[in-house]
Coordinates of C-alpha atoms in Angstrom, one line a residue:
G1 CA -0.2 0.0 -0.1
A2 CA 3.0 2.8 0.9
V3 CA 4.5 1.6 -2.7
L4 CA 1.2 2.3 -4.3
A5 CA 0.5 5.5 -2.7
L6 CA 4.4 6.5 -3.7
V7 CA 3.4 5.7 -6.9
V8 CA 0.0 8.0 -7.0
I9 CA 2.1 10.7 -5.5
W10 CA 4.9 10.2 -8.0
F11 CA 2.3 10.4 -10.6
G12 CA 0.6 13.1 -9.4
F13 CA 3.9 15.1 -9.8
A14 CA 4.8 13.8 -13.1
A15 CA 1.3 14.9 -14.6
I16 CA 1.8 18.4 -12.9
R17 CA 5.3 18.8 -14.8
L18 CA 4.4 17.5 -17.7
A19 CA 0.9 19.8 -17.5
G20 CA 3.3 22.7 -16.4
A21 CA 5.2 22.1 -19.7
A22 CA 2.5 21.7 -21.7
A23 CA 1.3 25.5 -20.3
D24 CA 5.0 26.8 -20.7
A25 CA 4.6 25.5 -24.5
K26 CA 1.5 27.1 -25.4
D27 CA 2.9 30.6 -23.5
G28 CA 5.8 30.1 -25.9
T29 CA 3.5 29.9 -29.3
R30 CA 1.4 32.8 -28.0
S31 CA 4.4 34.8 -27.8
M32 CA 5.5 33.6 -31.3
Q33 CA 2.7 34.4 -32.6
K34 CA 2.4 38.0 -30.9
A35 CA 5.9 38.5 -32.6
K36 CA 5.4 37.2 -36.1
R37 CA 2.5 39.5 -36.3
H38 CA 4.5 42.9 -35.8
T39 CA 6.9 41.5 -38.8
T40 CA 5.9 41.9 -42.3
G41 CA 7.9 41.8 -45.4
S42 CA 8.0 39.1 -48.7
L43 CA 12.5 39.3 -47.7
T44 CA 12.1 38.0 -44.0
N45 CA 10.9 38.8 -40.9
F46 CA 13.9 40.1 -39.3
V47 CA 15.7 42.5 -42.4
E48 CA 12.2 43.8 -43.0
S49 CA 11.6 45.0 -38.9
V50 CA 15.1 45.8 -38.5
G51 CA 15.1 49.0 -40.8
A52 CA 13.4 50.7 -38.4
A53 CA 15.4 49.7 -35.1
D54 CA 13.7 52.4 -32.4
A55 CA 9.9 51.5 -33.8
P56 CA 7.8 50.5 -31.1
E57 CA 7.2 47.3 -33.6
V58 CA 11.0 45.8 -33.1
R59 CA 10.7 46.4 -29.4
E60 CA 8.0 44.5 -29.1
V61 CA 9.3 41.7 -31.4
R62 CA 12.5 41.5 -29.2
K63 CA 10.2 41.9 -25.9
E64 CA 8.1 38.4 -27.4
L65 CA 10.8 36.6 -28.8
A66 CA 12.6 36.6 -25.4
A67 CA 8.8 35.9 -23.6
A68 CA 8.9 33.3 -26.0
T69 CA 12.6 31.9 -25.6
D70 CA 11.6 31.8 -21.9
S71 CA 8.5 30.0 -21.8
F72 CA 10.3 26.9 -24.4
E73 CA 13.2 26.8 -22.0
A74 CA 10.8 26.3 -19.2
A75 CA 8.8 23.9 -20.9
S76 CA 12.1 22.0 -21.7
T77 CA 13.2 22.0 -18.2
A78 CA 9.8 20.6 -16.8
A79 CA 9.9 17.3 -19.6
D80 CA 13.1 16.6 -18.7
S81 CA 12.8 16.7 -15.0
P82 CA 14.0 13.5 -13.0
L83 CA 10.5 13.0 -11.8
I84 CA 9.6 12.5 -16.0
A85 CA 12.6 10.5 -17.0
P86 CA 11.2 7.2 -15.7
L87 CA 8.3 7.8 -17.9
K88 CA 10.5 7.8 -21.3
V89 CA 10.9 4.0 -21.1
V90 CA 6.9 2.9 -20.7
P91 CA 5.9 1.6 -23.9
I92 CA 3.4 4.2 -25.8
L93 CA 3.4 6.6 -23.1
G94 CA 7.5 6.7 -23.6
R95 CA 7.3 8.0 -26.9
Q96 CA 4.9 10.6 -26.3
V97 CA 7.1 11.9 -23.2
R98 CA 10.3 11.9 -25.4
S99 CA 8.6 13.8 -28.0
V100 CA 7.5 16.7 -25.5
S101 CA 10.8 16.7 -24.6
K102 CA 12.3 17.2 -27.8
L103 CA 9.9 19.1 -29.5
S104 CA 10.4 21.7 -26.3
S105 CA 13.8 21.5 -26.7
A106 CA 14.0 22.3 -30.3
A107 CA 11.6 25.2 -29.9
A108 CA 13.8 26.7 -27.1
D109 CA 16.8 26.4 -29.3
T110 CA 15.2 27.8 -32.3
T111 CA 13.8 30.4 -30.6
R112 CA 16.8 31.3 -28.5
A113 CA 19.0 31.6 -32.3
T114 CA 16.5 33.5 -33.7
S115 CA 16.4 36.2 -30.4
T116 CA 20.1 36.5 -30.5
A117 CA 20.1 36.8 -34.5
F118 CA 17.3 39.8 -34.2
D119 CA 19.5 41.4 -31.1
Q120 CA 22.6 41.1 -33.5
L121 CA 20.8 42.5 -36.6
V122 CA 18.9 45.7 -34.6
A123 CA 22.9 46.1 -33.2
T124 CA 24.2 46.2 -36.8
A125 CA 21.5 48.6 -38.4
A126 CA 22.5 51.0 -35.7
G127 CA 25.8 51.1 -36.6
K128 CA 27.5 53.9 -39.1
S129 CA 26.3 54.5 -42.5
S130 CA 27.5 57.4 -43.4
T131 CA 29.6 56.3 -45.9
P132 CA 29.6 53.5 -48.5
Q133 CA 32.2 51.3 -47.0
D134 CA 30.4 51.5 -43.8
R135 CA 27.1 50.2 -45.5
L136 CA 29.1 47.4 -47.4
A137 CA 30.6 46.3 -44.1
T138 CA 26.9 46.4 -42.2
G139 CA 25.6 44.4 -45.3
Q140 CA 28.4 42.0 -44.8
R141 CA 27.5 41.6 -41.2
T142 CA 23.8 41.1 -41.7
Q143 CA 24.8 38.6 -44.3
Q144 CA 27.4 36.6 -41.6
I145 CA 24.3 36.7 -38.8
L146 CA 21.7 35.2 -41.0
D147 CA 24.3 32.1 -42.6
E148 CA 25.0 31.5 -39.0
L149 CA 21.3 31.3 -38.1
S150 CA 20.6 29.3 -41.2
K151 CA 23.1 26.9 -39.7
Q152 CA 21.7 26.7 -36.2
I153 CA 18.2 26.2 -37.3
T154 CA 19.1 23.6 -40.4
D155 CA 19.2 20.5 -38.0
V156 CA 17.2 20.8 -35.3
D157 CA 15.9 17.3 -33.9
L158 CA 12.2 17.3 -33.2
G159 CA 12.1 13.7 -31.9
P160 CA 10.1 10.8 -32.8
K161 CA 7.0 11.5 -34.9
D162 CA 5.1 8.3 -35.3
G163 CA 2.8 6.9 -33.0
L164 CA 2.1 10.2 -31.3
V165 CA -1.3 10.8 -29.8
G166 CA -3.6 13.6 -31.4
P167 CA -3.2 16.6 -29.8
L168 CA 0.8 16.0 -29.7
A169 CA 0.4 14.8 -33.1
D170 CA -0.7 18.3 -34.2
A171 CA 1.5 19.9 -32.2
Y172 CA 4.1 18.2 -34.1
D173 CA 3.0 19.4 -37.4
R174 CA 2.4 22.5 -36.6
F175 CA 6.1 23.3 -35.2
D176 CA 7.5 21.2 -38.1
E177 CA 5.7 23.7 -40.5
Q178 CA 6.6 27.0 -38.8
L179 CA 10.1 25.3 -38.7
V180 CA 10.3 24.9 -42.3
A181 CA 8.5 28.4 -43.0
L182 CA 11.3 29.8 -41.0
R183 CA 13.9 28.5 -42.9
S184 CA 12.7 28.8 -46.0
S185 CA 12.4 32.8 -44.7
V186 CA 15.7 33.2 -43.2
D187 CA 17.6 31.1 -46.5
R188 CA 15.8 33.7 -48.7
A189 CA 16.9 36.5 -46.8
L190 CA 20.4 35.4 -46.8
V191 CA 20.2 34.5 -50.6
G192 CA 19.1 37.6 -51.0
V193 CA 21.7 39.6 -49.0
T194 CA 24.4 38.1 -50.5
G195 CA 23.7 38.6 -54.1
V196 CA 23.3 42.3 -52.9
N197 CA 26.7 42.4 -51.2
Q198 CA 28.2 40.7 -54.2
F199 CA 26.6 43.5 -56.4
L200 CA 27.8 46.3 -54.1
T201 CA 31.2 45.0 -53.7
G202 CA 31.9 44.8 -57.1
P203 CA 33.3 45.5 -59.8
S204 CA 29.7 45.5 -61.1
R205 CA 28.9 47.4 -64.5
Y206 CA 25.0 47.2 -65.0
L207 CA 23.0 48.7 -68.1
V208 CA 20.7 50.9 -66.9
L209 CA 17.2 51.3 -69.0
A210 CA 15.0 54.7 -67.7
S211 CA 11.6 53.5 -68.5
N212 CA 8.6 56.0 -68.8
N213 CA 5.3 55.2 -67.0
A214 CA 3.9 57.7 -70.0
E215 CA 4.8 55.1 -72.3
M216 CA 3.9 51.6 -71.4
R217 CA 5.0 48.6 -72.5
A218 CA 4.0 44.9 -70.8
G219 CA 4.9 45.0 -67.1
S220 CA 6.6 48.1 -67.2
G221 CA 7.3 51.6 -69.6
M222 CA 9.2 51.6 -72.7
Y223 CA 12.8 51.9 -72.6
L224 CA 13.7 55.3 -73.6
Q225 CA 17.2 55.6 -72.4
A226 CA 20.1 54.0 -71.4
G227 CA 23.5 54.2 -69.9
E228 CA 25.9 52.2 -67.3
L229 CA 26.1 51.8 -63.9
S230 CA 29.1 51.1 -62.4
V231 CA 29.5 49.6 -58.7
T232 CA 32.7 49.2 -56.5
Q233 CA 33.2 49.1 -52.9
G234 CA 29.4 50.2 -52.5
S235 CA 29.8 53.5 -54.5
F236 CA 28.0 54.2 -57.5
S237 CA 28.7 56.2 -60.8
M238 CA 26.5 56.5 -63.6
S239 CA 26.9 57.5 -67.1
E240 CA 25.0 60.3 -68.7
L241 CA 22.1 58.4 -70.3
Q242 CA 21.4 58.2 -74.3
P243 CA 18.2 58.1 -75.9
T244 CA 17.0 54.6 -77.0
A245 CA 15.1 56.3 -80.2
L246 CA 18.8 56.9 -81.5
M247 CA 20.1 53.5 -80.7
K248 CA 18.1 51.3 -83.1
L249 CA 20.2 48.6 -85.0
R250 CA 20.7 47.7 -88.6
S251 CA 20.8 44.0 -88.2
P252 CA 19.8 41.8 -85.4
G253 CA 21.8 42.3 -82.2
T254 CA 20.3 39.4 -80.5
T255 CA 18.7 36.6 -80.6
L256 CA 15.0 35.8 -80.0
D257 CA 13.5 33.4 -77.8
P258 CA 10.7 31.5 -80.0
D259 CA 8.0 32.5 -77.6
V260 CA 9.1 35.9 -78.1
A261 CA 9.7 35.7 -82.3
A262 CA 6.2 34.3 -82.9
L263 CA 4.5 36.8 -81.1
W264 CA 6.5 40.3 -81.6
D265 CA 8.9 39.2 -84.4
W266 CA 7.2 42.4 -86.3
L267 CA 7.9 44.7 -84.0
Q268 CA 11.2 44.0 -84.3
P269 CA 12.2 43.8 -80.7
D270 CA 16.0 42.2 -81.4
R271 CA 17.1 46.0 -83.1
E272 CA 14.5 48.2 -81.8
W273 CA 15.0 48.9 -77.9
R274 CA 11.4 50.4 -77.2
N275 CA 9.8 47.2 -78.2
I276 CA 12.8 44.7 -76.4
N277 CA 9.8 44.7 -73.2
A278 CA 6.8 44.0 -75.6
T279 CA 6.9 40.9 -73.1
P280 CA 6.9 41.1 -69.4
R281 CA 9.2 38.5 -68.9
F282 CA 12.0 40.7 -67.8
D283 CA 14.4 37.7 -68.2
Q284 CA 14.3 37.6 -71.5
S285 CA 14.1 41.4 -71.8
A286 CA 17.3 42.0 -70.3
R287 CA 19.3 39.3 -71.9
M288 CA 18.6 40.9 -75.4
A289 CA 19.5 44.4 -74.0
A290 CA 22.5 42.9 -72.6
D291 CA 23.3 41.6 -76.0
M292 CA 22.4 44.6 -78.0
W293 CA 24.0 46.7 -75.6
A294 CA 27.2 44.5 -76.5
A295 CA 26.5 44.8 -80.3
S296 CA 26.2 48.5 -80.2
G297 CA 29.8 48.4 -79.3
H298 CA 30.0 48.8 -75.6
E299 CA 31.7 46.7 -73.3
P300 CA 29.8 43.8 -72.2
V301 CA 27.7 44.0 -69.1
D302 CA 27.3 41.8 -65.8
G303 CA 23.4 42.6 -65.8
V304 CA 20.5 44.9 -66.5
L305 CA 18.6 47.5 -64.2
A306 CA 15.7 48.8 -65.7
M307 CA 13.7 51.8 -63.6
D308 CA 10.6 53.8 -64.1
V309 CA 9.6 57.0 -62.8
V310 CA 8.1 55.5 -59.5
G311 CA 11.3 53.2 -58.8
L312 CA 13.1 56.6 -58.9
Q313 CA 10.5 58.2 -56.6
Q314 CA 11.2 55.3 -54.2
L315 CA 14.8 56.0 -54.2
L316 CA 14.3 60.1 -53.7
Q317 CA 12.5 58.6 -50.3
L318 CA 15.7 56.9 -49.5
V319 CA 18.2 60.1 -50.1
G320 CA 16.1 63.2 -50.0
P321 CA 15.8 65.9 -52.7
V322 CA 18.1 66.2 -55.2
Q323 CA 18.6 69.3 -57.6
V324 CA 19.2 69.6 -60.9
T325 CA 20.0 72.3 -63.7
D326 CA 18.3 72.7 -66.7
A327 CA 19.5 74.1 -70.2
D328 CA 19.1 77.3 -69.4
G329 CA 20.5 77.5 -65.9
T330 CA 17.2 76.8 -63.8
V331 CA 17.8 74.8 -60.7
T332 CA 14.8 72.7 -59.8
T333 CA 14.5 70.7 -57.3
I334 CA 13.2 67.1 -57.5
D335 CA 11.8 65.2 -54.4
A336 CA 9.6 61.9 -53.6
D337 CA 6.6 64.8 -53.8
N338 CA 6.8 66.2 -56.7
A339 CA 9.0 63.2 -59.0
L340 CA 6.0 62.0 -60.9
H341 CA 4.6 64.9 -62.0
Q342 CA 8.0 66.5 -62.9
L343 CA 9.1 63.3 -64.9
L344 CA 5.7 62.2 -66.3
L345 CA 4.4 65.6 -67.6
Q346 CA 6.2 69.0 -66.1
Q347 CA 9.7 68.2 -68.1
Y348 CA 7.7 68.1 -71.6
I349 CA 5.5 71.4 -70.9
T350 CA 8.5 72.9 -69.8
A351 CA 11.9 71.7 -72.1
G352 CA 12.4 73.8 -75.4
S353 CA 13.4 70.9 -77.1
S354 CA 13.3 66.9 -76.8
E355 CA 17.8 67.2 -76.4
N356 CA 16.8 69.5 -73.1
R357 CA 14.1 66.7 -72.2
R358 CA 16.8 63.9 -72.3
D359 CA 19.9 65.8 -70.6
W360 CA 17.7 66.6 -67.7
L361 CA 16.2 62.9 -67.3
S362 CA 19.8 61.9 -67.2
V363 CA 20.9 64.7 -64.7
V364 CA 18.1 63.4 -62.7
G365 CA 19.1 60.2 -62.6
Q366 CA 23.3 61.0 -62.1
A367 CA 22.2 63.3 -59.3
V368 CA 20.0 60.3 -57.4
F369 CA 23.2 57.8 -57.4
S370 CA 25.7 60.6 -56.7
A371 CA 23.2 61.3 -53.4
M372 CA 23.2 57.5 -53.1
N373 CA 27.0 57.5 -52.4
E374 CA 27.0 60.8 -50.3
R375 CA 24.7 60.6 -47.6
G376 CA 23.5 58.2 -44.9
Y377 CA 21.0 55.5 -45.0
Q378 CA 21.0 51.9 -43.8
P379 CA 21.6 48.8 -46.1
T380 CA 18.2 47.7 -45.0
D381 CA 16.5 50.5 -46.0
L382 CA 18.3 50.1 -49.2
L383 CA 17.3 46.5 -49.0
R384 CA 13.2 47.4 -48.1
V385 CA 13.5 50.3 -51.0
L386 CA 14.5 47.2 -53.4
Q387 CA 12.0 45.0 -52.2
S388 CA 9.1 47.7 -52.7
S389 CA 9.9 49.0 -56.2
G390 CA 10.5 45.2 -57.1
R391 CA 7.3 44.3 -55.7
G392 CA 5.5 46.7 -58.1
R393 CA 7.5 45.9 -61.5
H394 CA 9.0 49.6 -60.7
L395 CA 12.2 48.3 -60.6
L396 CA 13.6 45.4 -62.5
I397 CA 16.9 43.9 -62.4
W398 CA 18.4 41.0 -63.9
S399 CA 22.2 39.4 -63.5
S400 CA 24.4 36.9 -65.6
D401 CA 25.9 36.1 -62.2
P402 CA 24.0 33.0 -60.5
V403 CA 24.7 34.4 -57.1
E404 CA 23.3 37.9 -58.0
Q405 CA 20.7 36.5 -60.1
A406 CA 19.8 34.6 -57.3
G407 CA 19.7 37.6 -54.7
W408 CA 17.3 39.9 -57.1
E409 CA 15.2 37.0 -57.3
A410 CA 14.8 36.5 -53.5
L411 CA 14.0 40.4 -53.1
G412 CA 11.5 40.0 -55.6
T413 CA 12.9 42.3 -58.1
S414 CA 14.0 40.1 -61.0
G415 CA 10.6 40.7 -63.0
T416 CA 9.8 36.7 -63.6
L417 CA 6.6 35.1 -64.4
A418 CA 5.1 31.6 -63.0
P419 CA 2.8 29.3 -64.7
D420 CA 0.0 30.6 -62.7
S421 CA 0.2 34.1 -63.5
M422 CA -1.5 36.9 -65.1
L423 CA -0.7 40.5 -65.7
L424 CA -2.8 43.2 -67.9
S425 CA -1.1 45.3 -69.9
V426 CA -2.1 48.3 -72.5
L427 CA 1.1 48.8 -74.7
N428 CA 1.0 52.4 -76.3
R429 CA 1.4 52.2 -80.1
S430 CA 0.4 55.6 -80.4
G431 CA 3.8 57.3 -80.0
N432 CA 2.9 59.4 -77.3
K433 CA 2.9 60.3 -73.6
L434 CA -0.8 59.7 -73.0
D435 CA -0.9 56.2 -70.7
Q436 CA -0.6 58.6 -67.4
F437 CA -4.2 59.6 -68.7
I438 CA -5.2 56.5 -69.8
G439 CA -8.0 54.7 -67.2
V440 CA -8.1 51.1 -67.1
D441 CA -10.7 49.0 -65.2
A442 CA -10.6 45.2 -65.3
D443 CA -13.0 42.5 -63.9
M444 CA -12.6 38.7 -63.5
T445 CA -15.2 36.5 -63.7
W446 CA -15.6 32.9 -63.8
T447 CA -18.1 30.2 -64.4
S448 CA -18.4 27.0 -61.8
P449 CA -16.3 23.8 -63.0
D450 CA -18.2 22.0 -65.4
D451 CA -19.0 18.2 -65.2
S452 CA -17.0 17.3 -68.6
A453 CA -14.2 14.7 -68.5
T454 CA -11.6 17.8 -68.8
G455 CA -13.4 19.5 -65.9
T456 CA -13.1 23.1 -66.9
R457 CA -13.7 26.7 -66.2
R458 CA -14.5 29.7 -68.3
V459 CA -12.6 32.5 -67.1
S460 CA -13.1 36.1 -68.5
V461 CA -11.7 39.3 -67.8
R462 CA -13.1 42.5 -68.7
V463 CA -11.3 45.4 -69.6
T464 CA -12.4 49.0 -69.7
A465 CA -9.6 51.7 -71.1
T466 CA -10.7 55.4 -70.9
N467 CA -8.9 58.3 -72.4
T468 CA -9.1 61.1 -69.9
A469 CA -6.6 63.3 -71.2
P470 CA -6.9 67.4 -71.0
D471 CA -7.0 69.6 -73.8
G472 CA -4.1 71.8 -74.4
L473 CA -1.2 69.4 -73.8
P474 CA 2.1 70.1 -75.7
R475 CA 2.7 67.8 -78.9
Y476 CA 5.1 65.7 -77.3
V477 CA 2.4 64.5 -74.7
A478 CA -0.7 64.3 -76.8
G479 CA 1.1 63.5 -80.1
P480 CA 0.5 63.2 -83.3
Y481 CA 3.9 61.5 -83.9
P482 CA 5.2 61.8 -87.4
G483 CA 4.3 59.1 -89.4
L484 CA 1.4 57.5 -87.9
D485 CA -2.2 57.9 -88.7
V486 CA -3.6 59.4 -85.6
V487 CA -4.3 63.0 -84.1
A488 CA -4.0 65.1 -80.9
G489 CA -4.9 63.5 -77.9
E490 CA -5.7 60.1 -79.8
Y491 CA -4.5 56.7 -78.0
Q492 CA -4.0 53.5 -80.1
G493 CA -2.6 50.5 -78.0
I494 CA -2.5 46.7 -77.3
V495 CA -4.7 45.2 -74.5
A496 CA -2.6 42.0 -73.9
L497 CA -3.3 39.7 -71.1
T498 CA -0.7 37.7 -70.0
V499 CA -2.6 34.3 -68.6
P500 CA -1.6 30.5 -66.5
K501 CA 0.0 28.4 -69.0
A502 CA -2.7 26.2 -68.5
A503 CA -5.3 28.3 -70.2
T504 CA -6.9 27.3 -73.6
A505 CA -9.8 28.0 -76.3
P506 CA -8.9 31.9 -75.7
T507 CA -11.6 34.3 -77.3
A508 CA -11.9 38.2 -77.6
D509 CA -15.3 40.2 -77.6
G510 CA -15.6 43.6 -78.3
A511 CA -12.2 43.7 -80.8
E512 CA -10.5 41.1 -82.5
L513 CA -8.5 38.3 -81.1
F514 CA -5.1 38.9 -83.2
L515 CA -2.6 37.7 -81.0
S516 CA -2.3 34.5 -78.7
G517 CA 0.1 32.1 -78.0
E518 CA 2.9 30.7 -75.3
D519 CA 5.0 33.0 -73.6
G520 CA 7.5 31.1 -71.5
P521 CA 5.3 30.0 -68.6
T522 CA 2.3 31.7 -69.7
R523 CA 0.5 32.5 -72.6
L524 CA -0.6 35.8 -73.8
L525 CA -4.0 37.0 -75.3
G526 CA -3.9 40.5 -77.3
A527 CA -6.2 43.0 -79.2
R528 CA -6.2 46.2 -80.3
I529 CA -8.0 49.5 -78.8
D530 CA -8.3 53.1 -80.4
L531 CA -9.4 55.9 -78.1
K532 CA -9.8 59.5 -79.1
L533 CA -10.1 62.1 -76.3
G534 CA -12.7 61.3 -74.1
Q535 CA -13.5 57.9 -75.4
S536 CA -13.8 54.6 -74.0
A537 CA -13.2 51.0 -75.1
T538 CA -14.4 47.7 -73.8
V539 CA -12.7 44.0 -74.8
T540 CA -13.5 41.1 -72.7
L541 CA -11.0 38.4 -73.1
S542 CA -11.8 34.6 -72.0
F543 CA -10.1 31.4 -71.6
D544 CA -10.8 28.2 -70.3
L545 CA -8.8 26.9 -67.1
P546 CA -8.6 23.6 -65.7
A547 CA -10.8 23.6 -62.7
T548 CA -7.9 21.8 -60.4
E549 CA -5.9 25.1 -61.0
P550 CA -6.7 26.7 -57.2
S551 CA -5.9 30.2 -58.1
I552 CA -4.7 32.9 -60.0
V553 CA -1.8 35.5 -59.1
V554 CA -2.5 38.6 -60.7
L555 CA 0.7 41.0 -61.0
P556 CA 1.0 44.6 -61.2
S557 CA 0.9 46.4 -64.4
A558 CA 3.5 49.3 -63.6
R559 CA 0.7 51.4 -65.1
V560 CA 0.4 55.0 -63.6
P561 CA -2.1 55.0 -62.7
A562 CA -3.0 51.5 -61.3
I563 CA -5.2 49.5 -62.9
N564 CA -8.6 49.2 -60.7
W565 CA -9.3 45.1 -60.8
T566 CA -12.4 43.5 -58.9
A567 CA -13.0 39.9 -58.8
D568 CA -16.3 38.2 -57.1
G569 CA -16.7 40.9 -54.9
D570 CA -13.1 41.7 -54.0
S571 CA -11.4 45.0 -55.3
W572 CA -7.6 46.1 -55.4
Q573 CA -5.5 48.1 -57.6
D574 CA -2.2 46.5 -58.9
Y575 CA 0.5 48.2 -56.8
E576 CA 1.5 44.7 -55.6
R577 CA 0.7 40.9 -57.0
H578 CA -2.7 39.4 -55.4
T579 CA -3.6 36.2 -55.6
V580 CA -7.4 35.1 -56.5
E581 CA -8.8 31.8 -55.4
L582 CA -10.9 30.2 -57.4
P583 CA -13.3 28.2 -55.6
G584 CA -13.8 24.7 -56.1
G585 CA -10.2 24.2 -57.7

């Protein structure tokens, strides 16, 4: 009886210790969830948050990570108590106890490593950033911290998985899922930072393409100017930009991707710089541009960087205002607030000639990169600007170097498409700068999956474009462009809809479907529109999609103003990618 009483008492204490471990583990989980809610960004929870080291959100993350570490360590200590140890050899029950011990220990190790890395990143971001060398050192230290964290969370032992009771099995699966997500986030951050550090260390030579949102191509503005950006030890040097209108090649300067050739050969994108990005696949456009730059007699480049006016505006938010001097000696201050108006419209009104305008644009770009050398900002701020601009396709970067290209892909600036991508473009074919006055609305609808053997649904995108250009615009903006059969204020364009690779049976209503075919991992549908001043046109592009496709990812068009989208009661503007779920998929 005495022995039985002792066993009962021992079981009672063991149960209390295990209950305490469970309570501590729940506290730790809640703290981790709170920390996660305070962190945002597609690159990583860490680098994004560190950008504002003194922000309340960062202090809250540090507090919650510390609390989670304490709770999980308490849970681990309780699960490894001498009172619990004998239970680990009991059949069935022992497996559960061992699992609790391993999971608690793994959670403690992971949160401890995460908390330490976060503190180190905050401290690193608070260091000196006044010179390019300071920022390069900070970037390299950030890479070291993420590399160490990646190693620490790679070989975490979660203990036995088979034979666990329901609640414990669920806990195992949840922790395993979150650990995989954490590894992915950290590894993605590490790849991004590594690529950017290599680019900044240099020596790197990139072709810069200045794109104009007032004259659009597919997924970005038309490339109207080109020059070189040299980077060495964190310092930038940009050459004077030259107009691509004067750079057309007499013979092909690159090989065309077969899909690009089939769809766009009639625009001569292998000779005409302004038609290189008729496809939204920047990896192809950039490769072509690099080839054509070399074919024009320039030294080969390591990569290609395309930036539009919005991307330039976001760099101005990073470095502050710059001053530029017009051809007549007038000094103009360009900042994040006036950049769009100045560069999309005002420059055309005030410039006495197209040459003056081109020189002015070149000086603006050179001034911004010069300011990036001279002014203080954190490398994490630069990463955030790169991400933000890349998410809207306002900054697109490609490199022939695998390490740098992986970095641009991790940052979301590579401009590549996926098989489930959709991207709506309206390509300007009227030789004017009216895209800033062309409002575009798109409504996506779909049918329920049919009962046929193929199991498809019909997806339709109804596109309405409206010409809201005012009277009195200068000819360079309103047209007509010499040699084209248009009048002032008239907009001719191509409504080009990139759709998922699995799409079939394309049709158009409201205009002729004159373009249809594969474009790398996607397909393209195209129809022409013609808008006089004040007119609207509506085109509906439709296709079949297998019912097994669960969603469509709508990518940003980089248009200014943005496209207004609606789909099944949801509405958004295409500043960033947006996932549309297809019920029943």
